[in-house]
């Protein structure tokens, strides 16, 4: 029998997968310029290349979250998604420090508040995919 907790985690996993799929598609289409604002100026790669690459990774992670249900692979996938969120966090910091607008984050206050969202995404990835 399935517990309520596992149902909630499953819904959370699919929802996070949908968020990643949507963001990844946005990286490759209409939000491409907005995502470029999050690429730190110190990254020695063309910002568009970074945005396209990270979008492809997000699409892959999102699809995997929607499709992967067996443990321990599910838990490992959650750790990988959490690591991805940690890896892109410097972009959010750079957006604040470099005062770069994107996604309506046009003040330092808004950009600072955005930083709070990244640990939430890490926790979401880990919680939704645990045993």
mmCIF file of N, CA and C in Angstrom:
data_model
loop_
_atom_site.group_PDB
_atom_site.id
_atom_site.type_symbol
_atom_site.label_atom_id
_atom_site.label_comp_id
_atom_site.label_asym_id
_atom_site.label_seq_id
_atom_site.Cartn_x
_atom_site.Cartn_y
_atom_site.Cartn_z
ATOM 1 N N UNK A 1 0.841 -1.184 0.000
ATOM 2 C CA UNK A 1 0.000 0.000 0.000
ATOM 3 C C UNK A 1 0.889 1.250 0.000
ATOM 4 N N UNK A 2 0.476 2.277 -0.687
ATOM 5 C CA UNK A 2 1.224 3.519 -0.805
ATOM 6 C C UNK A 2 0.818 4.476 0.303
ATOM 7 N N UNK A 3 1.811 5.048 0.957
ATOM 8 C CA UNK A 3 1.528 5.995 2.034
ATOM 9 C C UNK A 3 1.265 7.387 1.464
ATOM 10 N N UNK A 4 0.608 8.207 2.268
ATOM 11 C CA UNK A 4 0.335 9.583 1.854
ATOM 12 C C UNK A 4 1.634 10.323 1.585
ATOM 13 N N UNK A 5 2.651 10.070 2.415
ATOM 14 C CA UNK A 5 3.946 10.735 2.228
ATOM 15 C C UNK A 5 4.573 10.413 0.889
ATOM 16 N N UNK A 6 4.481 9.161 0.469
ATOM 17 C CA UNK A 6 5.087 8.812 -0.817
ATOM 18 C C UNK A 6 4.294 9.413 -1.978
ATOM 19 N N UNK A 7 2.993 9.553 -1.815
ATOM 20 C CA UNK A 7 2.180 10.207 -2.846
ATOM 21 C C UNK A 7 2.570 11.679 -2.957
ATOM 22 N N UNK A 8 2.721 12.340 -1.812
ATOM 23 C CA UNK A 8 3.112 13.756 -1.805
ATOM 24 C C UNK A 8 4.504 13.919 -2.421
ATOM 25 N N UNK A 9 5.434 13.018 -2.057
ATOM 26 C CA UNK A 9 6.777 13.090 -2.642
ATOM 27 C C UNK A 9 6.709 12.881 -4.154
ATOM 28 N N UNK A 10 5.872 11.944 -4.595
ATOM 29 C CA UNK A 10 5.728 11.700 -6.033
ATOM 30 C C UNK A 10 5.198 12.916 -6.770
ATOM 31 N N UNK A 11 4.198 13.557 -6.187
ATOM 32 C CA UNK A 11 3.658 14.784 -6.786
ATOM 33 C C UNK A 11 4.735 15.863 -6.817
ATOM 34 N N UNK A 12 5.485 15.980 -5.721
ATOM 35 C CA UNK A 12 6.578 16.957 -5.663
ATOM 36 C C UNK A 12 7.646 16.685 -6.701
ATOM 37 N N UNK A 13 7.947 15.407 -6.916
ATOM 38 C CA UNK A 13 8.955 15.032 -7.902
ATOM 39 C C UNK A 13 8.503 15.394 -9.317
ATOM 40 N N UNK A 14 7.274 15.066 -9.641
ATOM 41 C CA UNK A 14 6.749 15.387 -10.977
ATOM 42 C C UNK A 14 6.655 16.901 -11.154
ATOM 43 N N UNK A 15 6.217 17.612 -10.119
ATOM 44 C CA UNK A 15 6.111 19.072 -10.203
ATOM 45 C C UNK A 15 7.484 19.699 -10.424
ATOM 46 N N UNK A 16 8.498 19.214 -9.708
ATOM 47 C CA UNK A 16 9.851 19.746 -9.898
ATOM 48 C C UNK A 16 10.343 19.407 -11.303
ATOM 49 N N UNK A 17 10.020 18.213 -11.772
ATOM 50 C CA UNK A 17 10.373 17.856 -13.143
ATOM 51 C C UNK A 17 9.742 18.803 -14.143
ATOM 52 N N UNK A 18 8.487 19.153 -13.923
ATOM 53 C CA UNK A 18 7.791 20.087 -14.813
ATOM 54 C C UNK A 18 8.426 21.470 -14.768
ATOM 55 N N UNK A 19 8.822 21.909 -13.569
ATOM 56 C CA UNK A 19 9.500 23.206 -13.436
ATOM 57 C C UNK A 19 10.801 23.201 -14.242
ATOM 58 N N UNK A 20 11.582 22.126 -14.099
ATOM 59 C CA UNK A 20 12.848 22.042 -14.827
ATOM 60 C C UNK A 20 12.624 21.955 -16.333
ATOM 61 N N UNK A 21 11.639 21.196 -16.756
ATOM 62 C CA UNK A 21 11.339 21.119 -18.188
ATOM 63 C C UNK A 21 10.948 22.490 -18.739
ATOM 64 N N UNK A 22 10.100 23.194 -18.009
ATOM 65 C CA UNK A 22 9.659 24.524 -18.439
ATOM 66 C C UNK A 22 10.830 25.499 -18.495
ATOM 67 N N UNK A 23 11.653 25.497 -17.447
ATOM 68 C CA UNK A 23 12.819 26.388 -17.420
ATOM 69 C C UNK A 23 13.796 26.029 -18.536
ATOM 70 N N UNK A 24 14.031 24.747 -18.724
ATOM 71 C CA UNK A 24 14.961 24.319 -19.768
ATOM 72 C C UNK A 24 14.501 24.740 -21.150
ATOM 73 N N UNK A 25 13.219 24.590 -21.417
ATOM 74 C CA UNK A 25 12.672 25.028 -22.707
ATOM 75 C C UNK A 25 12.800 26.543 -22.828
ATOM 76 N N UNK A 26 12.578 27.255 -21.719
ATOM 77 C CA UNK A 26 12.753 28.710 -21.718
ATOM 78 C C UNK A 26 14.183 29.123 -22.033
ATOM 79 N N UNK A 27 15.150 28.328 -21.560
ATOM 80 C CA UNK A 27 16.557 28.609 -21.871
ATOM 81 C C UNK A 27 16.803 28.606 -23.382
ATOM 82 N N UNK A 28 16.078 27.748 -24.076
ATOM 83 C CA UNK A 28 16.310 27.574 -25.510
ATOM 84 C C UNK A 28 15.405 28.439 -26.374
ATOM 85 N N UNK A 29 14.411 29.092 -25.755
ATOM 86 C CA UNK A 29 13.432 29.840 -26.544
ATOM 87 C C UNK A 29 13.273 31.268 -26.022
ATOM 88 N N UNK A 30 12.078 31.598 -25.561
ATOM 89 C CA UNK A 30 11.700 32.988 -25.264
ATOM 90 C C UNK A 30 12.435 33.636 -24.098
ATOM 91 N N UNK A 31 12.943 32.872 -23.146
ATOM 92 C CA UNK A 31 13.609 33.467 -21.975
ATOM 93 C C UNK A 31 15.132 33.443 -22.085
ATOM 94 N N UNK A 32 15.631 33.172 -23.256
ATOM 95 C CA UNK A 32 17.077 33.015 -23.445
ATOM 96 C C UNK A 32 17.864 34.241 -23.005
ATOM 97 N N UNK A 33 17.428 35.414 -23.392
ATOM 98 C CA UNK A 33 18.117 36.659 -23.000
ATOM 99 C C UNK A 33 18.051 36.875 -21.494
ATOM 100 N N UNK A 34 16.919 36.569 -20.901
ATOM 101 C CA UNK A 34 16.759 36.729 -19.453
ATOM 102 C C UNK A 34 17.752 35.832 -18.709
ATOM 103 N N UNK A 35 17.897 34.593 -19.161
ATOM 104 C CA UNK A 35 18.833 33.678 -18.511
ATOM 105 C C UNK A 35 20.275 34.137 -18.682
ATOM 106 N N UNK A 36 20.572 34.809 -19.771
ATOM 107 C CA UNK A 36 21.941 35.299 -19.978
ATOM 108 C C UNK A 36 22.346 36.301 -18.905
ATOM 109 N N UNK A 37 21.381 36.992 -18.310
ATOM 110 C CA UNK A 37 21.683 37.946 -17.233
ATOM 111 C C UNK A 37 22.217 37.243 -15.998
ATOM 112 N N UNK A 38 21.996 35.945 -15.888
ATOM 113 C CA UNK A 38 22.451 35.201 -14.720
ATOM 114 C C UNK A 38 23.824 34.563 -14.927
ATOM 115 N N UNK A 39 24.377 34.670 -16.113
ATOM 116 C CA UNK A 39 25.704 34.102 -16.360
ATOM 117 C C UNK A 39 26.734 35.095 -15.846
ATOM 118 N N UNK A 40 27.538 34.689 -14.861
ATOM 119 C CA UNK A 40 28.547 35.611 -14.312
ATOM 120 C C UNK A 40 29.520 36.084 -15.391
ATOM 121 N N UNK A 41 29.948 37.324 -15.281
ATOM 122 C CA UNK A 41 30.878 37.884 -16.265
ATOM 123 C C UNK A 41 32.234 37.188 -16.225
ATOM 124 N N UNK A 42 32.555 36.542 -15.107
ATOM 125 C CA UNK A 42 33.849 35.875 -14.986
ATOM 126 C C UNK A 42 33.874 34.484 -15.616
ATOM 127 N N UNK A 43 32.732 33.981 -16.073
ATOM 128 C CA UNK A 43 32.697 32.674 -16.734
ATOM 129 C C UNK A 43 33.310 32.840 -18.129
ATOM 130 N N UNK A 44 34.367 32.065 -18.437
ATOM 131 C CA UNK A 44 35.092 32.261 -19.695
ATOM 132 C C UNK A 44 34.450 31.587 -20.914
ATOM 133 N N UNK A 45 33.144 31.479 -20.898
ATOM 134 C CA UNK A 45 32.400 30.861 -21.999
ATOM 135 C C UNK A 45 31.327 31.853 -22.428
ATOM 136 N N UNK A 46 31.028 31.876 -23.708
ATOM 137 C CA UNK A 46 29.982 32.748 -24.229
ATOM 138 C C UNK A 46 28.688 32.525 -23.443
ATOM 139 N N UNK A 47 28.058 33.595 -22.933
ATOM 140 C CA UNK A 47 26.837 33.442 -22.134
ATOM 141 C C UNK A 47 25.733 32.647 -22.838
ATOM 142 N N UNK A 48 25.594 32.813 -24.142
ATOM 143 C CA UNK A 48 24.551 32.064 -24.842
ATOM 144 C C UNK A 48 24.856 30.565 -24.826
ATOM 145 N N UNK A 49 26.111 30.203 -24.931
ATOM 146 C CA UNK A 49 26.503 28.791 -24.869
ATOM 147 C C UNK A 49 26.183 28.216 -23.493
ATOM 148 N N UNK A 50 26.447 28.993 -22.445
ATOM 149 C CA UNK A 50 26.135 28.558 -21.081
ATOM 150 C C UNK A 50 24.631 28.364 -20.923
ATOM 151 N N UNK A 51 23.855 29.301 -21.431
ATOM 152 C CA UNK A 51 22.392 29.233 -21.307
ATOM 153 C C UNK A 51 21.844 28.026 -22.072
ATOM 154 N N UNK A 52 22.319 27.812 -23.274
ATOM 155 C CA UNK A 52 21.848 26.665 -24.058
ATOM 156 C C UNK A 52 22.249 25.362 -23.360
ATOM 157 N N UNK A 53 23.489 25.276 -22.920
ATOM 158 C CA UNK A 53 23.960 24.066 -22.244
ATOM 159 C C UNK A 53 23.187 23.774 -20.974
ATOM 160 N N UNK A 54 22.981 24.797 -20.159
ATOM 161 C CA UNK A 54 22.247 24.572 -18.909
ATOM 162 C C UNK A 54 20.779 24.262 -19.200
ATOM 163 N N UNK A 55 20.239 24.812 -20.277
ATOM 164 C CA UNK A 55 18.864 24.481 -20.656
ATOM 165 C C UNK A 55 18.720 23.022 -21.050
ATOM 166 N N UNK A 56 19.678 22.517 -21.788
ATOM 167 C CA UNK A 56 19.660 21.106 -22.180
ATOM 168 C C UNK A 56 19.760 20.220 -20.940
ATOM 169 N N UNK A 57 20.634 20.594 -20.007
ATOM 170 C CA UNK A 57 20.758 19.830 -18.756
ATOM 171 C C UNK A 57 19.440 19.863 -17.992
ATOM 172 N N UNK A 58 18.816 21.033 -17.896
ATOM 173 C CA UNK A 58 17.534 21.133 -17.185
ATOM 174 C C UNK A 58 16.449 20.274 -17.830
ATOM 175 N N UNK A 59 16.400 20.247 -19.132
ATOM 176 C CA UNK A 59 15.415 19.411 -19.811
ATOM 177 C C UNK A 59 15.678 17.943 -19.486
ATOM 178 N N UNK A 60 16.933 17.540 -19.525
ATOM 179 C CA UNK A 60 17.270 16.157 -19.196
ATOM 180 C C UNK A 60 16.928 15.800 -17.762
ATOM 181 N N UNK A 61 17.248 16.686 -16.826
ATOM 182 C CA UNK A 61 16.933 16.424 -15.420
ATOM 183 C C UNK A 61 15.424 16.407 -15.190
ATOM 184 N N UNK A 62 14.712 17.329 -15.822
ATOM 185 C CA UNK A 62 13.259 17.366 -15.682
ATOM 186 C C UNK A 62 12.608 16.105 -16.212
ATOM 187 N N UNK A 63 13.050 15.659 -17.378
ATOM 188 C CA UNK A 63 12.505 14.426 -17.954
ATOM 189 C C UNK A 63 12.819 13.229 -17.065
ATOM 190 N N UNK A 64 14.026 13.196 -16.526
ATOM 191 C CA UNK A 64 14.408 12.087 -15.643
ATOM 192 C C UNK A 64 13.560 12.082 -14.374
ATOM 193 N N UNK A 65 13.264 13.260 -13.825
ATOM 194 C CA UNK A 65 12.423 13.318 -12.630
ATOM 195 C C UNK A 65 11.015 12.783 -12.917
ATOM 196 N N UNK A 66 10.506 13.085 -14.082
ATOM 197 C CA UNK A 66 9.170 12.617 -14.433
ATOM 198 C C UNK A 66 9.166 11.098 -14.654
ATOM 199 N N UNK A 67 10.270 10.552 -15.140
ATOM 200 C CA UNK A 67 10.297 9.150 -15.557
ATOM 201 C C UNK A 67 10.906 8.174 -14.544
ATOM 202 N N UNK A 68 11.636 8.645 -13.552
ATOM 203 C CA UNK A 68 12.385 7.752 -12.661
ATOM 204 C C UNK A 68 11.655 7.552 -11.342
ATOM 205 N N UNK A 69 11.331 6.288 -11.033
ATOM 206 C CA UNK A 69 10.560 6.011 -9.826
ATOM 207 C C UNK A 69 11.195 4.972 -8.918
ATOM 208 N N UNK A 70 12.123 4.177 -9.410
ATOM 209 C CA UNK A 70 12.696 3.114 -8.583
ATOM 210 C C UNK A 70 13.875 3.631 -7.776
ATOM 211 N N UNK A 71 13.941 3.183 -6.530
ATOM 212 C CA UNK A 71 15.079 3.478 -5.675
ATOM 213 C C UNK A 71 16.134 2.412 -5.945
ATOM 214 N N UNK A 72 17.417 2.684 -5.787
ATOM 215 C CA UNK A 72 18.015 3.921 -5.292
ATOM 216 C C UNK A 72 18.256 4.968 -6.371
ATOM 217 N N UNK A 73 17.927 4.663 -7.636
ATOM 218 C CA UNK A 73 18.164 5.608 -8.720
ATOM 219 C C UNK A 73 17.420 6.920 -8.497
ATOM 220 N N UNK A 74 16.230 6.845 -7.983
ATOM 221 C CA UNK A 74 15.422 8.041 -7.725
ATOM 222 C C UNK A 74 16.126 8.955 -6.725
ATOM 223 N N UNK A 75 16.657 8.389 -5.664
ATOM 224 C CA UNK A 75 17.365 9.178 -4.649
ATOM 225 C C UNK A 75 18.635 9.800 -5.239
ATOM 226 N N UNK A 76 19.339 9.022 -6.046
ATOM 227 C CA UNK A 76 20.567 9.543 -6.685
ATOM 228 C C UNK A 76 20.237 10.677 -7.653
ATOM 229 N N UNK A 77 19.147 10.534 -8.365
ATOM 230 C CA UNK A 77 18.704 11.591 -9.269
ATOM 231 C C UNK A 77 18.394 12.860 -8.475
ATOM 232 N N UNK A 78 17.730 12.715 -7.337
ATOM 233 C CA UNK A 78 17.447 13.879 -6.493
ATOM 234 C C UNK A 78 18.720 14.573 -6.051
ATOM 235 N N UNK A 79 19.736 13.798 -5.699
ATOM 236 C CA UNK A 79 21.029 14.381 -5.307
ATOM 237 C C UNK A 79 21.670 15.095 -6.494
ATOM 238 N N UNK A 80 21.545 14.530 -7.682
ATOM 239 C CA UNK A 80 22.100 15.162 -8.879
ATOM 240 C C UNK A 80 21.387 16.476 -9.191
ATOM 241 N N UNK A 81 20.071 16.481 -9.071
ATOM 242 C CA UNK A 81 19.298 17.709 -9.301
ATOM 243 C C UNK A 81 19.682 18.761 -8.259
ATOM 244 N N UNK A 82 19.802 18.356 -7.003
ATOM 245 C CA UNK A 82 20.220 19.289 -5.944
ATOM 246 C C UNK A 82 21.597 19.853 -6.255
ATOM 247 N N UNK A 83 22.517 19.000 -6.712
ATOM 248 C CA UNK A 83 23.872 19.459 -7.058
ATOM 249 C C UNK A 83 23.822 20.456 -8.217
ATOM 250 N N UNK A 84 22.931 20.227 -9.169
ATOM 251 C CA UNK A 84 22.770 21.177 -10.274
ATOM 252 C C UNK A 84 22.337 22.540 -9.740
ATOM 253 N N UNK A 85 21.370 22.543 -8.828
ATOM 254 C CA UNK A 85 20.914 23.809 -8.252
ATOM 255 C C UNK A 85 22.041 24.521 -7.502
ATOM 256 N N UNK A 86 22.874 23.766 -6.837
ATOM 257 C CA UNK A 86 24.033 24.356 -6.148
ATOM 258 C C UNK A 86 25.016 24.911 -7.182
ATOM 259 N N UNK A 87 25.231 24.170 -8.269
ATOM 260 C CA UNK A 87 26.191 24.582 -9.291
ATOM 261 C C UNK A 87 25.793 25.883 -9.990
ATOM 262 N N UNK A 88 24.503 26.118 -10.153
ATOM 263 C CA UNK A 88 24.078 27.343 -10.842
ATOM 264 C C UNK A 88 23.871 28.521 -9.877
ATOM 265 N N UNK A 89 23.991 28.266 -8.584
ATOM 266 C CA UNK A 89 23.786 29.324 -7.586
ATOM 267 C C UNK A 89 24.725 30.512 -7.775
ATOM 268 N N UNK A 90 25.997 30.306 -8.168
ATOM 269 C CA UNK A 90 26.852 31.476 -8.408
ATOM 270 C C UNK A 90 26.276 32.440 -9.444
ATOM 271 N N UNK A 91 25.486 31.932 -10.378
ATOM 272 C CA UNK A 91 24.836 32.821 -11.338
ATOM 273 C C UNK A 91 23.842 33.750 -10.674
ATOM 274 N N UNK A 92 23.131 33.250 -9.687
ATOM 275 C CA UNK A 92 22.184 34.090 -8.943
ATOM 276 C C UNK A 92 22.928 35.122 -8.105
ATOM 277 N N UNK A 93 24.037 34.699 -7.523
ATOM 278 C CA UNK A 93 24.856 35.638 -6.745
ATOM 279 C C UNK A 93 25.429 36.713 -7.665
ATOM 280 N N UNK A 94 25.936 36.294 -8.832
ATOM 281 C CA UNK A 94 26.500 37.251 -9.785
ATOM 282 C C UNK A 94 25.457 38.257 -10.245
ATOM 283 N N UNK A 95 24.229 37.788 -10.433
ATOM 284 C CA UNK A 95 23.172 38.697 -10.861
ATOM 285 C C UNK A 95 22.976 39.798 -9.820
ATOM 286 N N UNK A 96 23.078 39.444 -8.544
ATOM 287 C CA UNK A 96 22.961 40.435 -7.469
ATOM 288 C C UNK A 96 24.185 41.341 -7.430
ATOM 289 N N UNK A 97 25.351 40.749 -7.360
ATOM 290 C CA UNK A 97 26.596 41.507 -7.190
ATOM 291 C C UNK A 97 26.877 42.415 -8.392
ATOM 292 N N UNK A 98 26.530 41.921 -9.584
ATOM 293 C CA UNK A 98 26.784 42.689 -10.803
ATOM 294 C C UNK A 98 25.600 43.580 -11.192
ATOM 295 N N UNK A 99 24.545 43.594 -10.362
ATOM 296 C CA UNK A 99 23.366 44.447 -10.570
ATOM 297 C C UNK A 99 22.767 44.255 -11.963
ATOM 298 N N UNK A 100 22.572 42.992 -12.347
ATOM 299 C CA UNK A 100 22.059 42.678 -13.680
ATOM 300 C C UNK A 100 20.576 42.331 -13.598
ATOM 301 N N UNK A 101 19.798 43.005 -14.432
ATOM 302 C CA UNK A 101 18.357 42.768 -14.471
ATOM 303 C C UNK A 101 18.042 41.498 -15.265
ATOM 304 N N UNK A 102 17.000 40.821 -14.849
ATOM 305 C CA UNK A 102 16.511 39.652 -15.561
ATOM 306 C C UNK A 102 15.344 39.065 -14.801
ATOM 307 N N UNK A 103 14.328 38.637 -15.511
ATOM 308 C CA UNK A 103 13.131 38.040 -14.910
ATOM 309 C C UNK A 103 12.434 38.972 -13.929
ATOM 310 N N UNK A 104 12.457 40.263 -14.211
ATOM 311 C CA UNK A 104 11.810 41.222 -13.321
ATOM 312 C C UNK A 104 12.611 41.529 -12.068
ATOM 313 N N UNK A 105 13.782 40.939 -11.953
ATOM 314 C CA UNK A 105 14.652 41.214 -10.800
ATOM 315 C C UNK A 105 15.474 42.453 -11.137
ATOM 316 N N UNK A 106 14.845 43.605 -10.935
ATOM 317 C CA UNK A 106 15.454 44.861 -11.359
ATOM 318 C C UNK A 106 15.919 45.736 -10.201
ATOM 319 N N UNK A 107 15.925 45.179 -9.001
ATOM 320 C CA UNK A 107 16.489 45.879 -7.844
ATOM 321 C C UNK A 107 17.341 44.875 -7.063
ATOM 322 N N UNK A 108 18.280 45.419 -6.293
ATOM 323 C CA UNK A 108 19.117 44.529 -5.478
ATOM 324 C C UNK A 108 18.273 43.778 -4.455
ATOM 325 N N UNK A 109 17.239 44.396 -3.957
ATOM 326 C CA UNK A 109 16.370 43.712 -2.985
ATOM 327 C C UNK A 109 15.711 42.486 -3.610
ATOM 328 N N UNK A 110 15.165 42.655 -4.797
ATOM 329 C CA UNK A 110 14.537 41.531 -5.489
ATOM 330 C C UNK A 110 15.555 40.444 -5.809
ATOM 331 N N UNK A 111 16.741 40.862 -6.246
ATOM 332 C CA UNK A 111 17.779 39.881 -6.568
ATOM 333 C C UNK A 111 18.244 39.150 -5.311
ATOM 334 N N UNK A 112 18.303 39.843 -4.185
ATOM 335 C CA UNK A 112 18.692 39.199 -2.920
ATOM 336 C C UNK A 112 17.621 38.221 -2.455
ATOM 337 N N UNK A 113 16.367 38.592 -2.589
ATOM 338 C CA UNK A 113 15.276 37.683 -2.217
ATOM 339 C C UNK A 113 15.283 36.425 -3.081
ATOM 340 N N UNK A 114 15.697 36.565 -4.328
ATOM 341 C CA UNK A 114 15.785 35.415 -5.235
ATOM 342 C C UNK A 114 16.766 34.366 -4.703
ATOM 343 N N UNK A 115 17.799 34.824 -4.032
ATOM 344 C CA UNK A 115 18.803 33.897 -3.501
ATOM 345 C C UNK A 115 18.185 32.899 -2.521
ATOM 346 N N UNK A 116 17.131 33.309 -1.838
ATOM 347 C CA UNK A 116 16.462 32.428 -0.877
ATOM 348 C C UNK A 116 15.817 31.235 -1.591
ATOM 349 N N UNK A 117 15.422 31.443 -2.820
ATOM 350 C CA UNK A 117 14.756 30.374 -3.562
ATOM 351 C C UNK A 117 15.648 29.193 -3.897
ATOM 352 N N UNK A 118 16.933 29.405 -4.031
ATOM 353 C CA UNK A 118 17.815 28.315 -4.441
ATOM 354 C C UNK A 118 17.923 27.212 -3.382
ATOM 355 N N UNK A 119 18.108 27.543 -2.098
ATOM 356 C CA UNK A 119 18.101 26.468 -1.095
ATOM 357 C C UNK A 119 16.761 25.729 -1.029
ATOM 358 N N UNK A 120 15.683 26.427 -1.328
ATOM 359 C CA UNK A 120 14.370 25.783 -1.360
ATOM 360 C C UNK A 120 14.335 24.735 -2.476
ATOM 361 N N UNK A 121 14.893 25.067 -3.631
ATOM 362 C CA UNK A 121 14.939 24.109 -4.737
ATOM 363 C C UNK A 121 15.802 22.894 -4.386
ATOM 364 N N UNK A 122 16.915 23.127 -3.714
ATOM 365 C CA UNK A 122 17.787 22.021 -3.288
ATOM 366 C C UNK A 122 17.011 21.103 -2.338
ATOM 367 N N UNK A 123 16.350 21.696 -1.349
ATOM 368 C CA UNK A 123 15.571 20.907 -0.387
ATOM 369 C C UNK A 123 14.433 20.166 -1.080
ATOM 370 N N UNK A 124 13.775 20.801 -2.026
ATOM 371 C CA UNK A 124 12.685 20.188 -2.780
ATOM 372 C C UNK A 124 13.190 18.952 -3.523
ATOM 373 N N UNK A 125 14.327 19.084 -4.202
ATOM 374 C CA UNK A 125 14.876 17.960 -4.961
ATOM 375 C C UNK A 125 15.190 16.777 -4.048
ATOM 376 N N UNK A 126 15.763 17.045 -2.906
ATOM 377 C CA UNK A 126 16.132 15.970 -1.980
ATOM 378 C C UNK A 126 14.904 15.354 -1.314
ATOM 379 N N UNK A 127 13.958 16.181 -0.896
ATOM 380 C CA UNK A 127 12.777 15.681 -0.207
ATOM 381 C C UNK A 127 11.864 14.876 -1.132
ATOM 382 N N UNK A 128 11.723 15.318 -2.360
ATOM 383 C CA UNK A 128 10.795 14.658 -3.292
ATOM 384 C C UNK A 128 11.309 13.304 -3.775
ATOM 385 N N UNK A 129 12.596 13.053 -3.616
ATOM 386 C CA UNK A 129 13.158 11.818 -4.175
ATOM 387 C C UNK A 129 13.696 10.862 -3.109
ATOM 388 N N UNK A 130 13.474 11.187 -1.853
ATOM 389 C CA UNK A 130 13.991 10.306 -0.780
ATOM 390 C C UNK A 130 13.122 9.063 -0.645
ATOM 391 N N UNK A 131 13.650 8.107 0.076
ATOM 392 C CA UNK A 131 12.911 6.854 0.297
ATOM 393 C C UNK A 131 11.707 7.089 1.173
#
